mmCIF file of C-alpha atoms in Angstrom:
data_model
loop_
_atom_site.group_PDB
_atom_site.id
_atom_site.type_symbol
_atom_site.label_atom_id
_atom_site.label_comp_id
_atom_site.label_asym_id
_atom_site.label_seq_id
_atom_site.Cartn_x
_atom_site.Cartn_y
_atom_site.Cartn_z
ATOM 1 C CA ASN A 1 2.022 24.192 -8.257
ATOM 2 C CA ALA A 2 3.827 21.186 -9.683
ATOM 3 C CA GLY A 3 5.508 20.318 -6.354
ATOM 4 C CA VAL A 4 8.640 18.167 -6.772
ATOM 5 C CA THR A 5 9.404 17.011 -10.292
ATOM 6 C CA GLN A 6 11.931 14.294 -11.070
ATOM 7 C CA THR A 7 13.229 13.212 -14.458
ATOM 8 C CA PRO A 8 13.570 10.656 -15.908
ATOM 9 C CA LYS A 9 10.991 8.187 -14.546
ATOM 10 C CA PHE A 10 12.865 5.168 -15.798
ATOM 11 C CA ARG A 11 16.424 4.576 -16.966
ATOM 12 C CA ILE A 12 18.634 1.623 -17.854
ATOM 13 C CA LEU A 13 22.364 2.211 -17.605
ATOM 14 C CA LYS A 14 25.264 0.002 -18.502
ATOM 15 C CA ILE A 15 28.001 -0.595 -15.963
ATOM 16 C CA GLY A 16 30.497 2.280 -16.022
ATOM 17 C CA GLN A 17 28.158 4.805 -17.636
ATOM 18 C CA SER A 18 27.227 8.041 -15.900
ATOM 19 C CA MET A 19 24.024 10.013 -15.654
ATOM 20 C CA THR A 20 22.317 12.871 -13.867
ATOM 21 C CA LEU A 21 18.943 12.562 -12.171
ATOM 22 C CA GLN A 22 17.124 15.888 -12.230
ATOM 23 C CA CYS A 23 14.992 17.279 -9.417
ATOM 24 C CA THR A 24 13.124 20.587 -9.378
ATOM 25 C CA GLN A 25 10.732 22.062 -6.815
ATOM 26 C CA ASP A 26 8.547 25.128 -7.054
ATOM 27 C CA MET A 27 7.642 25.543 -3.390
ATOM 28 C CA ASN A 28 10.677 27.724 -2.497
ATOM 29 C CA HIS A 29 11.836 25.110 -0.006
ATOM 30 C CA ASN A 30 15.284 25.455 1.518
ATOM 31 C CA TYR A 31 15.791 21.757 2.220
ATOM 32 C CA MET A 32 16.170 19.216 -0.548
ATOM 33 C CA TYR A 33 17.035 15.536 -0.231
ATOM 34 C CA TRP A 34 17.938 12.520 -2.345
ATOM 35 C CA TYR A 35 16.965 9.056 -1.080
ATOM 36 C CA ARG A 36 17.359 5.630 -2.577
ATOM 37 C CA GLN A 37 14.949 2.778 -1.923
ATOM 38 C CA ASP A 38 16.001 -0.737 -2.728
ATOM 39 C CA PRO A 39 13.210 -3.331 -3.355
ATOM 40 C CA GLY A 40 11.247 -3.996 -0.188
ATOM 41 C CA MET A 41 13.534 -1.760 1.823
ATOM 42 C CA GLY A 42 13.494 1.632 3.465
ATOM 43 C CA LEU A 43 14.577 5.100 2.389
ATOM 44 C CA LYS A 44 18.310 5.751 2.709
ATOM 45 C CA LEU A 45 19.551 9.350 2.562
ATOM 46 C CA ILE A 46 22.216 9.884 -0.084
ATOM 47 C CA TYR A 47 22.807 13.663 0.076
ATOM 48 C CA TYR A 48 20.866 16.666 1.270
ATOM 49 C CA SER A 49 21.025 20.428 0.918
ATOM 50 C CA VAL A 50 19.877 23.224 3.227
ATOM 51 C CA GLY A 51 20.054 25.973 0.624
ATOM 52 C CA ALA A 52 21.805 27.088 -2.535
ATOM 53 C CA GLY A 53 25.497 26.335 -2.312
ATOM 54 C CA ILE A 54 25.243 24.092 0.788
ATOM 55 C CA THR A 55 25.190 20.311 0.540
ATOM 56 C CA ASP A 56 26.145 17.509 2.900
ATOM 57 C CA LYS A 57 26.490 13.738 2.857
ATOM 58 C CA GLY A 58 23.751 11.452 4.097
ATOM 59 C CA GLU A 59 23.897 7.756 5.041
ATOM 60 C CA VAL A 60 24.982 6.324 1.671
ATOM 61 C CA PRO A 61 26.853 8.960 -0.365
ATOM 62 C CA ASN A 62 29.512 6.821 -2.034
ATOM 63 C CA GLY A 63 29.286 6.785 -5.829
ATOM 64 C CA TYR A 64 27.149 9.929 -6.017
ATOM 65 C CA ASN A 65 27.627 13.683 -6.240
ATOM 66 C CA VAL A 66 25.265 16.624 -5.955
ATOM 67 C CA SER A 67 25.200 20.344 -6.486
ATOM 68 C CA ARG A 68 22.741 23.076 -5.524
ATOM 69 C CA SER A 69 23.283 26.192 -7.579
ATOM 70 C CA THR A 70 19.684 27.433 -7.219
ATOM 71 C CA THR A 71 16.884 27.025 -4.665
ATOM 72 C CA GLU A 72 14.781 25.117 -7.201
ATOM 73 C CA ASP A 73 17.201 22.489 -8.540
ATOM 74 C CA PHE A 74 19.091 19.668 -6.876
ATOM 75 C CA PRO A 75 20.567 17.237 -9.467
ATOM 76 C CA LEU A 76 22.119 13.898 -8.453
ATOM 77 C CA ARG A 77 25.110 12.682 -10.454
ATOM 78 C CA LEU A 78 26.075 9.043 -10.762
ATOM 79 C CA GLU A 79 29.601 8.412 -12.016
ATOM 80 C CA LEU A 80 30.737 4.954 -13.114
ATOM 81 C CA ALA A 81 27.375 3.233 -12.540
ATOM 82 C CA ALA A 82 27.492 -0.115 -10.741
ATOM 83 C CA PRO A 83 24.824 -2.843 -10.332
ATOM 84 C CA SER A 84 24.640 -1.935 -6.606
ATOM 85 C CA GLN A 85 23.145 1.399 -7.679
ATOM 86 C CA THR A 86 20.062 -0.306 -9.131
ATOM 87 C CA SER A 87 17.271 1.249 -7.040
ATOM 88 C CA VAL A 88 14.386 3.684 -6.997
ATOM 89 C CA TYR A 89 15.580 7.231 -6.321
ATOM 90 C CA PHE A 90 13.342 9.787 -4.662
ATOM 91 C CA CYS A 91 13.956 13.499 -4.421
ATOM 92 C CA ALA A 92 12.151 15.460 -1.704
ATOM 93 C CA SER A 93 11.953 19.008 -0.458
ATOM 94 C CA SER A 94 10.770 20.778 2.688
ATOM 95 C CA GLN A 95 11.239 23.707 4.948
ATOM 96 C CA ILE A 96 13.000 22.926 8.220
ATOM 97 C CA ASN A 97 10.989 20.551 10.431
ATOM 98 C CA THR A 98 7.928 20.512 8.179
ATOM 99 C CA GLU A 99 6.373 18.075 5.750
ATOM 100 C CA ALA A 100 8.728 16.696 3.094
ATOM 101 C CA PHE A 101 7.167 16.441 -0.353
ATOM 102 C CA PHE A 102 8.451 13.672 -2.598
ATOM 103 C CA GLY A 103 8.834 13.456 -6.331
ATOM 104 C CA GLN A 104 7.366 10.471 -8.195
ATOM 105 C CA GLY A 105 10.681 8.614 -8.193
ATOM 106 C CA THR A 106 13.190 7.427 -10.767
ATOM 107 C CA ARG A 107 13.567 3.702 -11.334
ATOM 108 C CA LEU A 108 17.167 3.028 -12.291
ATOM 109 C CA THR A 109 18.537 -0.303 -13.470
ATOM 110 C CA VAL A 110 22.300 -0.843 -13.986
ATOM 111 C CA VAL A 111 23.168 -3.821 -16.155
ATOM 112 C CA GLY B 1 25.377 6.280 16.064
ATOM 113 C CA GLU B 2 22.778 8.423 14.342
ATOM 114 C CA ASN B 3 19.778 6.381 13.497
ATOM 115 C CA VAL B 4 16.045 5.859 13.671
ATOM 116 C CA GLU B 5 14.904 2.355 14.569
ATOM 117 C CA GLN B 6 11.412 1.109 13.715
ATOM 118 C CA HIS B 7 9.490 -1.974 14.845
ATOM 119 C CA PRO B 8 7.941 -4.231 13.819
ATOM 120 C CA SER B 9 9.067 -4.744 10.244
ATOM 121 C CA THR B 10 5.779 -6.482 9.353
ATOM 122 C CA LEU B 11 2.379 -6.332 10.994
ATOM 123 C CA SER B 12 -0.735 -8.298 10.092
ATOM 124 C CA VAL B 13 -4.110 -7.437 11.611
ATOM 125 C CA GLN B 14 -7.754 -8.180 11.068
ATOM 126 C CA GLU B 15 -9.999 -5.411 9.743
ATOM 127 C CA GLY B 16 -11.288 -3.380 12.679
ATOM 128 C CA ASP B 17 -8.332 -4.144 14.945
ATOM 129 C CA SER B 18 -5.782 -1.564 16.052
ATOM 130 C CA ALA B 19 -2.197 -1.351 14.828
ATOM 131 C CA VAL B 20 0.754 0.165 16.664
ATOM 132 C CA ILE B 21 4.181 0.945 15.177
ATOM 133 C CA LYS B 22 7.079 2.139 17.322
ATOM 134 C CA CYS B 23 10.210 4.160 16.578
ATOM 135 C CA THR B 24 13.211 5.240 18.609
ATOM 136 C CA TYR B 25 15.719 7.948 17.706
ATOM 137 C CA SER B 26 19.219 8.712 18.838
ATOM 138 C CA ASP B 27 19.484 12.509 18.730
ATOM 139 C CA SER B 28 17.991 14.129 21.819
ATOM 140 C CA ALA B 29 17.912 17.474 19.914
ATOM 141 C CA SER B 30 15.326 16.082 17.430
ATOM 142 C CA ASN B 31 12.089 18.072 17.711
ATOM 143 C CA TYR B 32 9.914 16.999 14.763
ATOM 144 C CA PHE B 33 8.587 13.470 14.132
ATOM 145 C CA PRO B 34 6.624 12.697 10.942
ATOM 146 C CA TRP B 35 4.999 9.491 9.771
ATOM 147 C CA TYR B 36 4.712 8.622 6.074
ATOM 148 C CA LYS B 37 2.574 6.073 4.226
ATOM 149 C CA GLN B 38 3.800 4.497 1.012
ATOM 150 C CA GLU B 39 1.420 2.504 -1.140
ATOM 151 C CA LEU B 40 2.823 0.028 -3.631
ATOM 152 C CA GLY B 41 4.583 1.752 -6.489
ATOM 153 C CA LYS B 42 3.837 5.207 -5.110
ATOM 154 C CA ARG B 43 5.798 7.959 -3.413
ATOM 155 C CA PRO B 44 5.780 8.351 0.412
ATOM 156 C CA GLN B 45 3.174 10.784 1.687
ATOM 157 C CA LEU B 46 2.834 12.385 5.102
ATOM 158 C CA ILE B 47 -0.068 11.150 7.201
ATOM 159 C CA ILE B 48 0.643 12.786 10.553
ATOM 160 C CA ASP B 49 3.440 14.560 12.386
ATOM 161 C CA ILE B 50 4.163 15.745 15.925
ATOM 162 C CA ARG B 51 6.467 18.325 17.425
ATOM 163 C CA SER B 52 8.381 17.987 20.646
ATOM 164 C CA ASN B 53 6.210 20.437 22.590
ATOM 165 C CA VAL B 54 3.229 18.053 22.630
ATOM 166 C CA GLY B 55 2.905 14.439 23.776
ATOM 167 C CA GLU B 56 0.058 13.270 21.556
ATOM 168 C CA LYS B 57 -1.712 14.267 18.357
ATOM 169 C CA LYS B 58 -4.779 12.712 16.811
ATOM 170 C CA ASP B 59 -6.366 12.892 13.356
ATOM 171 C CA GLN B 60 -9.475 10.745 12.990
ATOM 172 C CA ARG B 61 -8.324 7.105 13.154
ATOM 173 C CA ILE B 62 -4.596 7.820 13.445
ATOM 174 C CA ALA B 63 -2.649 9.189 16.401
ATOM 175 C CA VAL B 64 0.955 9.702 17.295
ATOM 176 C CA THR B 65 2.433 9.716 20.785
ATOM 177 C CA LEU B 66 5.843 11.042 21.766
ATOM 178 C CA ASN B 67 8.020 10.297 24.789
ATOM 179 C CA LYS B 68 10.993 12.670 24.588
ATOM 180 C CA THR B 69 12.609 11.340 27.738
ATOM 181 C CA ALA B 70 12.749 7.827 26.342
ATOM 182 C CA LYS B 71 13.343 9.096 22.775
ATOM 183 C CA HIS B 72 10.561 7.118 21.210
ATOM 184 C CA PHE B 73 7.365 7.827 19.315
ATOM 185 C CA SER B 74 4.541 5.627 18.120
ATOM 186 C CA LEU B 75 1.873 5.540 15.421
ATOM 187 C CA HIS B 76 -1.556 4.204 16.381
ATOM 188 C CA ILE B 77 -4.167 3.250 13.803
ATOM 189 C CA THR B 78 -7.596 2.328 15.146
ATOM 190 C CA GLU B 79 -10.451 0.548 13.372
ATOM 191 C CA THR B 80 -8.103 -0.561 10.585
ATOM 192 C CA GLN B 81 -9.478 -0.922 7.065
ATOM 193 C CA PRO B 82 -8.030 -2.786 4.037
ATOM 194 C CA GLU B 83 -7.030 0.511 2.453
ATOM 195 C CA ASP B 84 -4.669 1.068 5.405
ATOM 196 C CA SER B 85 -2.515 -1.734 3.969
ATOM 197 C CA ALA B 86 0.791 -0.093 2.991
ATOM 198 C CA VAL B 87 4.334 0.506 4.228
ATOM 199 C CA TYR B 88 4.647 3.059 7.021
ATOM 200 C CA PHE B 89 7.808 4.980 7.775
ATOM 201 C CA CYS B 90 8.757 7.086 10.763
ATOM 202 C CA ALA B 91 11.409 9.783 10.457
ATOM 203 C CA ALA B 92 13.365 12.187 12.581
ATOM 204 C CA PRO B 93 15.727 15.099 11.867
ATOM 205 C CA LEU B 94 19.232 14.287 13.105
ATOM 206 C CA LEU B 95 21.574 17.183 13.684
ATOM 207 C CA SER B 96 24.741 17.100 11.572
ATOM 208 C CA GLY B 97 27.196 19.972 11.215
ATOM 209 C CA GLY B 98 24.563 22.438 12.373
ATOM 210 C CA TYR B 99 21.913 21.237 9.950
ATOM 211 C CA ASN B 100 19.041 18.736 10.214
ATOM 212 C CA LYS B 101 19.125 15.703 7.966
ATOM 213 C CA LEU B 102 15.864 13.758 7.770
ATOM 214 C CA ILE B 103 16.491 10.091 8.506
ATOM 215 C CA PHE B 104 13.849 7.410 8.004
ATOM 216 C CA GLY B 105 13.199 4.194 9.867
ATOM 217 C CA ALA B 106 13.347 0.924 7.984
ATOM 218 C CA GLY B 107 9.582 0.765 7.501
ATOM 219 C CA THR B 108 6.659 -1.407 8.630
ATOM 220 C CA ARG B 109 4.648 -3.366 6.124
ATOM 221 C CA LEU B 110 1.057 -3.369 7.421
ATOM 222 C CA ALA B 111 -1.450 -5.873 6.051
ATOM 223 C CA VAL B 112 -5.105 -5.487 7.022
ATOM 224 C CA HIS B 113 -7.119 -8.616 6.275
ATOM 225 C CA PRO B 114 -10.908 -8.371 5.635
#
């Protein structure tokens, strides 16, 4: 059981570039989440999904897009990267109202 | 609005003392309340959780209490040790469009001094 796997671990983007953060889980969880964590701050929900084909906005969705074509995968797309998107991104998965398991995080810097 | 508020933002205690962190939530339909610990540079990990059908749950030195009427829940750590130093987050599922989205509090940075 690998749990929740995120790639890449680190990335530097130039302003205006785009990229996709990958997230895969092997626990057959229905719920998947993307959070961002700015330095010294809390976890802000970007988008979440309750199953394949169903996604919804979280607290800070602007500048991001997601898709959920399979139970296992929940990629996060950044279009037109901005310095304000410099952060650590965590993917997580769970069943409803149970423990959420986090990936190891992706440290993104936009310069 | 929909939110989870957490206090205090920082907490400093002497080794062996107790630490208490409090959270309030806005959605009266919330029925699951987890607490996560995040060590520096690591991912958050669950340390304890409680469901709305109980008022208190204990696991060795940590306990969580829930007051559904007042919509608040608290984390209690007794006999604190230096390895308890970390950032602690509460969370609650807030109902949105028929689905639960897991919202976190802003975090409490706990420092335990030897």
